[in-house]
mmCIF file of C-alpha atoms and ligand atoms in Angstrom:
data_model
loop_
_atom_site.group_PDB
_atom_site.id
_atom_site.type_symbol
_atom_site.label_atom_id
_atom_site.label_comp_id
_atom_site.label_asym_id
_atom_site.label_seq_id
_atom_site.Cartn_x
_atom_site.Cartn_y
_atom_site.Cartn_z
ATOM 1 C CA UNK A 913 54.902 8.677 56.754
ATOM 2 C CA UNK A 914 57.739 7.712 54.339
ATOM 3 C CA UNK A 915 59.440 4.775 52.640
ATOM 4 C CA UNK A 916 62.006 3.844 55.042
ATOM 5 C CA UNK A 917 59.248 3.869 58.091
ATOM 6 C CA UNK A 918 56.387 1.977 56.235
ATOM 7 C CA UNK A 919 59.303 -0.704 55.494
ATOM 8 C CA UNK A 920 59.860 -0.900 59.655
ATOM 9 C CA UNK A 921 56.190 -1.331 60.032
ATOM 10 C CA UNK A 922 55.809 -3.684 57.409
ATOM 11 C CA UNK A 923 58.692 -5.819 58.561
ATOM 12 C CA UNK A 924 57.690 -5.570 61.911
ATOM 13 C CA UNK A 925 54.136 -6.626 60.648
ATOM 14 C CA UNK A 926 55.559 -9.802 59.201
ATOM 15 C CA UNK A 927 58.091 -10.468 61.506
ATOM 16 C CA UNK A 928 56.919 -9.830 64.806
ATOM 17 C CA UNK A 929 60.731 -8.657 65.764
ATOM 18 C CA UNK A 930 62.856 -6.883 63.574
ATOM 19 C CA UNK A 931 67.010 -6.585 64.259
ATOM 20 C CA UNK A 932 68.796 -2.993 63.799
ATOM 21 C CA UNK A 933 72.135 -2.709 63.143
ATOM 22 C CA UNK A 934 73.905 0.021 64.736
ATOM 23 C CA UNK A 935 77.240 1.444 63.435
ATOM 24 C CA UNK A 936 79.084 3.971 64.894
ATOM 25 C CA UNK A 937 81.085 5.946 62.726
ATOM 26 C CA UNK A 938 83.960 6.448 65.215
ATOM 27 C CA UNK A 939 84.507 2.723 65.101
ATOM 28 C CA UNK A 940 83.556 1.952 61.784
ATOM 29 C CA UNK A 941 86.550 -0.650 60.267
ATOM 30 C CA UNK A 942 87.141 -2.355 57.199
ATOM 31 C CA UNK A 943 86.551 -5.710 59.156
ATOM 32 C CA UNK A 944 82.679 -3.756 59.581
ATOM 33 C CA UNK A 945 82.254 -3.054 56.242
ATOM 34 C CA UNK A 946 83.318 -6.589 55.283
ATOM 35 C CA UNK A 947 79.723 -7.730 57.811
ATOM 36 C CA UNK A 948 77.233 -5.623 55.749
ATOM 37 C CA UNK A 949 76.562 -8.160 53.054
ATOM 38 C CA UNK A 950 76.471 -10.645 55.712
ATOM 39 C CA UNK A 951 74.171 -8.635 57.979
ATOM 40 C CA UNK A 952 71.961 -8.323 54.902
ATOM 41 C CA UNK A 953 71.837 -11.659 53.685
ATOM 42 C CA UNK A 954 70.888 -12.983 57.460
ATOM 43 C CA UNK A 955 68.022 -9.776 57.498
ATOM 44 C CA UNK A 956 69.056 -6.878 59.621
ATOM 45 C CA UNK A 957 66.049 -4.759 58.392
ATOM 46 C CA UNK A 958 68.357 -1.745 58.528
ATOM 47 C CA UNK A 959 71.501 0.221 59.502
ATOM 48 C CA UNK A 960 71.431 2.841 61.762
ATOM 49 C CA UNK A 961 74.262 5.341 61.799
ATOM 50 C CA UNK A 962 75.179 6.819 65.167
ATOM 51 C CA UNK A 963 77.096 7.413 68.315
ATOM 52 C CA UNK A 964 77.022 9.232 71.321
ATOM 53 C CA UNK A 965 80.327 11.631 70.939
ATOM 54 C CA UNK A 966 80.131 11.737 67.471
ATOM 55 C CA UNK A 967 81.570 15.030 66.027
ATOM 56 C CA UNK A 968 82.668 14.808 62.809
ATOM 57 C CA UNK A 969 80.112 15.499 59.603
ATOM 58 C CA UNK A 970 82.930 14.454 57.238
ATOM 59 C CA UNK A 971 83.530 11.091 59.272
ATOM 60 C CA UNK A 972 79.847 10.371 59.415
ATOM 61 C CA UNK A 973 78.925 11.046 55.436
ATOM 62 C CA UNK A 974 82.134 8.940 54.825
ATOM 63 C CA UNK A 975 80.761 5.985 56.665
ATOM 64 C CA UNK A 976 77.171 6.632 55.566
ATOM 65 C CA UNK A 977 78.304 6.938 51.538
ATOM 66 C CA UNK A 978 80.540 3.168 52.166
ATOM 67 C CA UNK A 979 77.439 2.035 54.103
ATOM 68 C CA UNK A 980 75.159 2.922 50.990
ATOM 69 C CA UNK A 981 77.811 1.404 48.569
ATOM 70 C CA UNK A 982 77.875 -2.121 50.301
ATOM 71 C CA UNK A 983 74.287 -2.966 51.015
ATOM 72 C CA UNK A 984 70.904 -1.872 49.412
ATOM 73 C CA UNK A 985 69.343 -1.896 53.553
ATOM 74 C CA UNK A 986 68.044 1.712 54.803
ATOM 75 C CA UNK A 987 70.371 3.673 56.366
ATOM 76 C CA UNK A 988 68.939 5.384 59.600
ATOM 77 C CA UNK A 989 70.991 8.311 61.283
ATOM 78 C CA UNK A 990 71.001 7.533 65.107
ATOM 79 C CA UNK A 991 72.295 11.512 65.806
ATOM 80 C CA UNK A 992 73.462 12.742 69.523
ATOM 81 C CA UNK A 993 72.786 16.405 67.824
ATOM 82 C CA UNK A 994 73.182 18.603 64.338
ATOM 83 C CA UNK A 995 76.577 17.032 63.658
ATOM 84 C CA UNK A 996 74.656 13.719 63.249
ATOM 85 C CA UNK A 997 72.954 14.857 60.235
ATOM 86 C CA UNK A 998 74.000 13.485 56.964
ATOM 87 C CA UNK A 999 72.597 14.536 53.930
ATOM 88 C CA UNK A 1000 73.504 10.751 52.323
ATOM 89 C CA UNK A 1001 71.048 8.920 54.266
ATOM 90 C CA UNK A 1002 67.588 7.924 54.218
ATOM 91 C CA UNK A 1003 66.249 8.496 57.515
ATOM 92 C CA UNK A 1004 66.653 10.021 60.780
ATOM 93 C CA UNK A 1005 65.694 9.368 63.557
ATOM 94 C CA UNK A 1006 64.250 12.304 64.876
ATOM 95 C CA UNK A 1007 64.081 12.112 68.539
ATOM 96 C CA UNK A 1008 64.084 13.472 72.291
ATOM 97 C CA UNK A 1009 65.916 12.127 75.121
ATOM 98 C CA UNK A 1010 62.547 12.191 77.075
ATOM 99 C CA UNK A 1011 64.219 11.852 80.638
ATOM 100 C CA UNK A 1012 67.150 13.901 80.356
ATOM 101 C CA UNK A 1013 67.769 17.053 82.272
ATOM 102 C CA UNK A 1014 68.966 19.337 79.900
ATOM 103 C CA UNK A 1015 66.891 21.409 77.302
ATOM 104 C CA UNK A 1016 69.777 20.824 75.331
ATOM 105 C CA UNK A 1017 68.342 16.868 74.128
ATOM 106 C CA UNK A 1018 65.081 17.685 74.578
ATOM 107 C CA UNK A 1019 64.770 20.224 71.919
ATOM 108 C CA UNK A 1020 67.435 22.609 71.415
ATOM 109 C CA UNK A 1021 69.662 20.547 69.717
ATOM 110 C CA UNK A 1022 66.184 19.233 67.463
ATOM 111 C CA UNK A 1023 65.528 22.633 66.566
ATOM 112 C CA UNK A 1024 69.350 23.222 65.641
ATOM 113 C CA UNK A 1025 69.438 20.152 63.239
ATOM 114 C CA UNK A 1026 65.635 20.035 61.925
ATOM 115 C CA UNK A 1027 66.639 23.033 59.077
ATOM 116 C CA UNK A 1028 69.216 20.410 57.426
ATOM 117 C CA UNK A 1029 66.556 17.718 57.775
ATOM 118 C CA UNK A 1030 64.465 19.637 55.525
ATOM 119 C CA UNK A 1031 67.061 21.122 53.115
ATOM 120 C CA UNK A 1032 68.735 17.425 52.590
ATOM 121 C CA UNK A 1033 65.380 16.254 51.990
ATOM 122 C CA UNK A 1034 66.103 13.501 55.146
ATOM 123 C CA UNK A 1035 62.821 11.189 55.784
ATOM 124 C CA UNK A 1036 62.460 12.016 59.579
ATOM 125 C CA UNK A 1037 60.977 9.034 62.168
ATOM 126 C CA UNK A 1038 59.957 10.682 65.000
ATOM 127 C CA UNK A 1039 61.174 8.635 68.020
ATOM 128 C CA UNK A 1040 60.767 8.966 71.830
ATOM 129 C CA UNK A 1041 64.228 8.230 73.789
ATOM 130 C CA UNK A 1042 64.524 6.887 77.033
ATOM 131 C CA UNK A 1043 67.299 6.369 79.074
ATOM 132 C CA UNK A 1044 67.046 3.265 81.337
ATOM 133 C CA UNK A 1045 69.067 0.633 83.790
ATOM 134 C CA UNK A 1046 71.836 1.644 86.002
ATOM 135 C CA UNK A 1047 75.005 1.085 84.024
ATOM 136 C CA UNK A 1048 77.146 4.243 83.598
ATOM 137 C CA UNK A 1049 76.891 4.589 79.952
ATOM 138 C CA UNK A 1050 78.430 7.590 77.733
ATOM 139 C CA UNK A 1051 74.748 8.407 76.403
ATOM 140 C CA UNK A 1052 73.682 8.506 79.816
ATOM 141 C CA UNK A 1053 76.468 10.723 81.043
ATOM 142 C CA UNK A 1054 76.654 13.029 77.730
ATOM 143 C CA UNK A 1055 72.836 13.129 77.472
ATOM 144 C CA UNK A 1056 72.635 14.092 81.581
ATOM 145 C CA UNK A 1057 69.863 11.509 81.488
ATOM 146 C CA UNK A 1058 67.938 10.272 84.951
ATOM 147 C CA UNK A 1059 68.072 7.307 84.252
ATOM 148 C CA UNK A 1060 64.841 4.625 84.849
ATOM 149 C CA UNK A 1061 65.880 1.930 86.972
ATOM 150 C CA UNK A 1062 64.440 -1.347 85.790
ATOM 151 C CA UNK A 1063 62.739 -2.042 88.751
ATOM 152 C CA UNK A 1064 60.466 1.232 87.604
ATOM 153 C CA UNK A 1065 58.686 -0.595 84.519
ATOM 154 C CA UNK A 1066 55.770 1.729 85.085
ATOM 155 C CA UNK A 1067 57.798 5.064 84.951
ATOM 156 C CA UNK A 1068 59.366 4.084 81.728
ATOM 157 C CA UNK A 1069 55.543 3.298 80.486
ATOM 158 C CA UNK A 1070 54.546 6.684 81.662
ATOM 159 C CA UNK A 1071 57.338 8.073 79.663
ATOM 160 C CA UNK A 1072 56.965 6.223 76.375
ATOM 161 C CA UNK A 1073 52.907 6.517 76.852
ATOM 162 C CA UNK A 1074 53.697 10.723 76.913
ATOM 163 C CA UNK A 1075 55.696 10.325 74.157
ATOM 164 C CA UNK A 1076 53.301 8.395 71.972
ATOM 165 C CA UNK A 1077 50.683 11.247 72.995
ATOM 166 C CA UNK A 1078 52.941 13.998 71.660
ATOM 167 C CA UNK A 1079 52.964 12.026 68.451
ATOM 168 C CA UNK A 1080 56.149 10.194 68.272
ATOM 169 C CA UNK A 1081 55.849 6.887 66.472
ATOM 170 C CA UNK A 1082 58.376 4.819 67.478
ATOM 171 C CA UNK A 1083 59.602 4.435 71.086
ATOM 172 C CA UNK A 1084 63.908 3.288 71.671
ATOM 173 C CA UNK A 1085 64.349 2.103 75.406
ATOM 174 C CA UNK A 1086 67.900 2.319 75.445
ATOM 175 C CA UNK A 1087 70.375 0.228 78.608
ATOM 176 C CA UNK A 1088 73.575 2.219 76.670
ATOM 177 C CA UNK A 1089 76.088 0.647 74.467
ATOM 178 C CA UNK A 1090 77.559 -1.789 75.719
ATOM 179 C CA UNK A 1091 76.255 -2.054 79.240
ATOM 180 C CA UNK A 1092 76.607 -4.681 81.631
ATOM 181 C CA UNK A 1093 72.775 -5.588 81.941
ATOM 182 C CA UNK A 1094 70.125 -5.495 79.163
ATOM 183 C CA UNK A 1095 66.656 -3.777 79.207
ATOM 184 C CA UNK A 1096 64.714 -5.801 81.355
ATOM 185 C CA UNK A 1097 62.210 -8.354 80.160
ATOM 186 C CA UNK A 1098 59.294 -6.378 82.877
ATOM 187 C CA UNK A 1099 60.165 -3.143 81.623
ATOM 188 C CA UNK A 1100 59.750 -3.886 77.885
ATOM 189 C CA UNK A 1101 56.854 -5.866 78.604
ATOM 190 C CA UNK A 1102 54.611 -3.112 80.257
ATOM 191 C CA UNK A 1103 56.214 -0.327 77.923
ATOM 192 C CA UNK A 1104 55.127 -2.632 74.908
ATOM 193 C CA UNK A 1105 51.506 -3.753 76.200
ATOM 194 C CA UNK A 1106 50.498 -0.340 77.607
ATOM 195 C CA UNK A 1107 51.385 1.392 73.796
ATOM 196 C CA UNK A 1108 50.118 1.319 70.587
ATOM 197 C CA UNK A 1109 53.239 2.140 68.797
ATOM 198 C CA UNK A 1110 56.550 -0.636 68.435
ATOM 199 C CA UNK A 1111 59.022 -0.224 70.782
ATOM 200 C CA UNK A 1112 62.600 -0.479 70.197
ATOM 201 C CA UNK A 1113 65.122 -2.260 72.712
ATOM 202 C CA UNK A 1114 68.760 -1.514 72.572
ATOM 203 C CA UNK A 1115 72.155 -1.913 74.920
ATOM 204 C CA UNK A 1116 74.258 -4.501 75.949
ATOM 205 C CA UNK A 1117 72.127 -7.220 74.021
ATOM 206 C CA UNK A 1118 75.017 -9.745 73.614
ATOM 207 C CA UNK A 1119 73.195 -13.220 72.835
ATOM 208 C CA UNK A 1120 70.115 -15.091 71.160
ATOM 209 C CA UNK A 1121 68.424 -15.983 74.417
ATOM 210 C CA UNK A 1122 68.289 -12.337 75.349
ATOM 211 C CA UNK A 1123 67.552 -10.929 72.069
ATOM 212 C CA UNK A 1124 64.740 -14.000 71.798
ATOM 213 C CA UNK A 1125 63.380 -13.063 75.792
ATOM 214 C CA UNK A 1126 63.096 -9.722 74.744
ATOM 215 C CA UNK A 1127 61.000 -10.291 71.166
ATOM 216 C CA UNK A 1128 58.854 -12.639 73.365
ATOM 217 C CA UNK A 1129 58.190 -9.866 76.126
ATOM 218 C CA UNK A 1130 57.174 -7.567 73.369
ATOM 219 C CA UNK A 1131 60.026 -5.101 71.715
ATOM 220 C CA UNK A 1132 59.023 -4.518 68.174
ATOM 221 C CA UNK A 1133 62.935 -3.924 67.530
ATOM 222 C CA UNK A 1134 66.573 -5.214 68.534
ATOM 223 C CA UNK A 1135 69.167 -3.024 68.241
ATOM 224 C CA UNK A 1136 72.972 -4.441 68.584
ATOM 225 C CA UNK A 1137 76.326 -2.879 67.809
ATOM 226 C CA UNK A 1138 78.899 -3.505 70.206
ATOM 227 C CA UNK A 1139 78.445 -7.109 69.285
ATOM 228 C CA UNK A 1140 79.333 -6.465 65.442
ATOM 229 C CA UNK A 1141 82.487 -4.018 66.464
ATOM 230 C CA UNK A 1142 84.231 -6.091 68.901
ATOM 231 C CA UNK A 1143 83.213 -10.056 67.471
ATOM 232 C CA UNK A 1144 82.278 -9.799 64.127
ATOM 233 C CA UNK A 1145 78.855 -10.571 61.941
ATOM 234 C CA UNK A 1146 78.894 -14.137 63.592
ATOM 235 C CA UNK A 1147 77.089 -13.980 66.390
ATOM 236 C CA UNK A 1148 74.734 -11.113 65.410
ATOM 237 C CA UNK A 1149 73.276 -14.336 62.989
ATOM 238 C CA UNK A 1150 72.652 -15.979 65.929
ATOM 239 C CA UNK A 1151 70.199 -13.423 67.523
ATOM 240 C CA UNK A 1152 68.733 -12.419 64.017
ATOM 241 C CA UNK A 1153 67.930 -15.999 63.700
ATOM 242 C CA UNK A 1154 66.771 -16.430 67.450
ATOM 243 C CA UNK A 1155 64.467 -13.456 66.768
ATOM 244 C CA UNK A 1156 63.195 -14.842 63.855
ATOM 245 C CA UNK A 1157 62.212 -17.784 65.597
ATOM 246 C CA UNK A 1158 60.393 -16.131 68.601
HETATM 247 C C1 1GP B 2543 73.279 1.738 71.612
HETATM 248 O O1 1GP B 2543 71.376 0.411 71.880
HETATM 249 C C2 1GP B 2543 72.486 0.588 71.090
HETATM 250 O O2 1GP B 2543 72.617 2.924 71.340
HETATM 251 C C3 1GP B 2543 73.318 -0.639 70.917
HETATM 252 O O3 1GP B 2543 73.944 -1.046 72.108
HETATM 253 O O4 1GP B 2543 76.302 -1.327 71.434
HETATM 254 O O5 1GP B 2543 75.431 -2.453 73.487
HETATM 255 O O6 1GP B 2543 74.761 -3.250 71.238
HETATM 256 P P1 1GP B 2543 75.167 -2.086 72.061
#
């Protein structure tokens, strides 16, 4: 295990609830960059660097290298395949979209990127992915995921219980950025009490009573982004400090 991993677990040790920060290079402003010192001081316990139709190397090591610049946090590549590889990060993390159709997220595009993982020396975090909720959300669509419909807590805990028993260490149930409706308290609840390792909660988490709801049914991990892009650092204080308090 590395540096940037054993600071997760420690957080997540301390805190109960750690908050992720998710930037996507494609939308990455100088209004964004202007948060980071913000997102720091209020403790984001790191910045993960990602989006679904990412495409651009050049964009994404320019927004990783101003990322690095601004804040001392880890940076954490969130990649939708090899082009989400940046050799100026600190992490990646390295994961399957367990429920999607196509061997194309469940290994292929793994097996294309892993070879630059190694040569830029990249700490990979092995990570199960799973696709849940109904919202029609681009990772859902460009990751031809079946999706896990919330009222299916014990699929997803099948899912993230197979992924923990192939050796993955961290588990991301993800509703899609910016969807209409959250991870479900149920869901994260039996994914979190049936498994040993934290679970990470991400999508259309817009305020400090769901971020707190969801620490309290058990994710390990809040991821926001949309939030940040569209209204500023602002209210993502608000749900670090909600967290904190759960
Ligand atoms: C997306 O879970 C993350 O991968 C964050 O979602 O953009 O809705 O906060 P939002």
């Amino acid at each position: 295990m590395g540096p940037v991993e054993s600071s997760l677990l420690a957080a997540i040790e301390e805190q109960g609830c750690i908050h992720l920060s998710l930037i996507d290079p494609e939308k990455f402003t100088g209004r964004l960059s202007r948060s980071l010192e913000d997102l720091q001081s209020w403790g984001t316990a790191a910045i993960m660097v990602g989006g679904s139709t990412v495409s651009s190397v050049e964009q994404l090591d320019g927004t990783v290298k101003k990322i690095k610049k601004l804040t001392n946090l880890p940076v954490i590549l969130f990649p939708n395949g090899p082009t989400g590889v940046s050799r100026f990060a600190d992490a990646i993390f390295f994961m399957s979209l367990l429920n999607s159709s196509t061997p194309r997220f469940l290994i292929r595009a793994q097996a294309k990127g892993a070879p630059s993982v190694k040569r830029f020396n990249l700490e990979p975090i092995p990570l199960g992915y799973l696709v849940v909720g109904d919202s029609k959300t681009a990772v859902s669509a460009v990751g031809r995921a079946n999706r896990i419909p919330y009222s299916k807590p014990e699929l997803a805990a099948a899912y993230a219980l197979a992924a923990q028993y192939l050796g993955m260490r961290f588990v991301y149930l993800e509703a899609g950025s910016g969807a209409e409706h959250s991870v479900d308290t149920s869901m994260v609840r039996k994914v979190s009490s049936d498994l040993d390792i934290p679970v990470i909660v991400g999508g259309g988490i817009r305020t400090p009573d769901r971020a707190r709801a969801l620490a309290k049914a058990g994710a390990s991990a809040i991821v926001t982004g949309t939030l940040l892009e569209q209204q500023g650092p602002g209210p993502v204080k608000g749900i670090v400090s909600a967290m904190r308090r759960a």
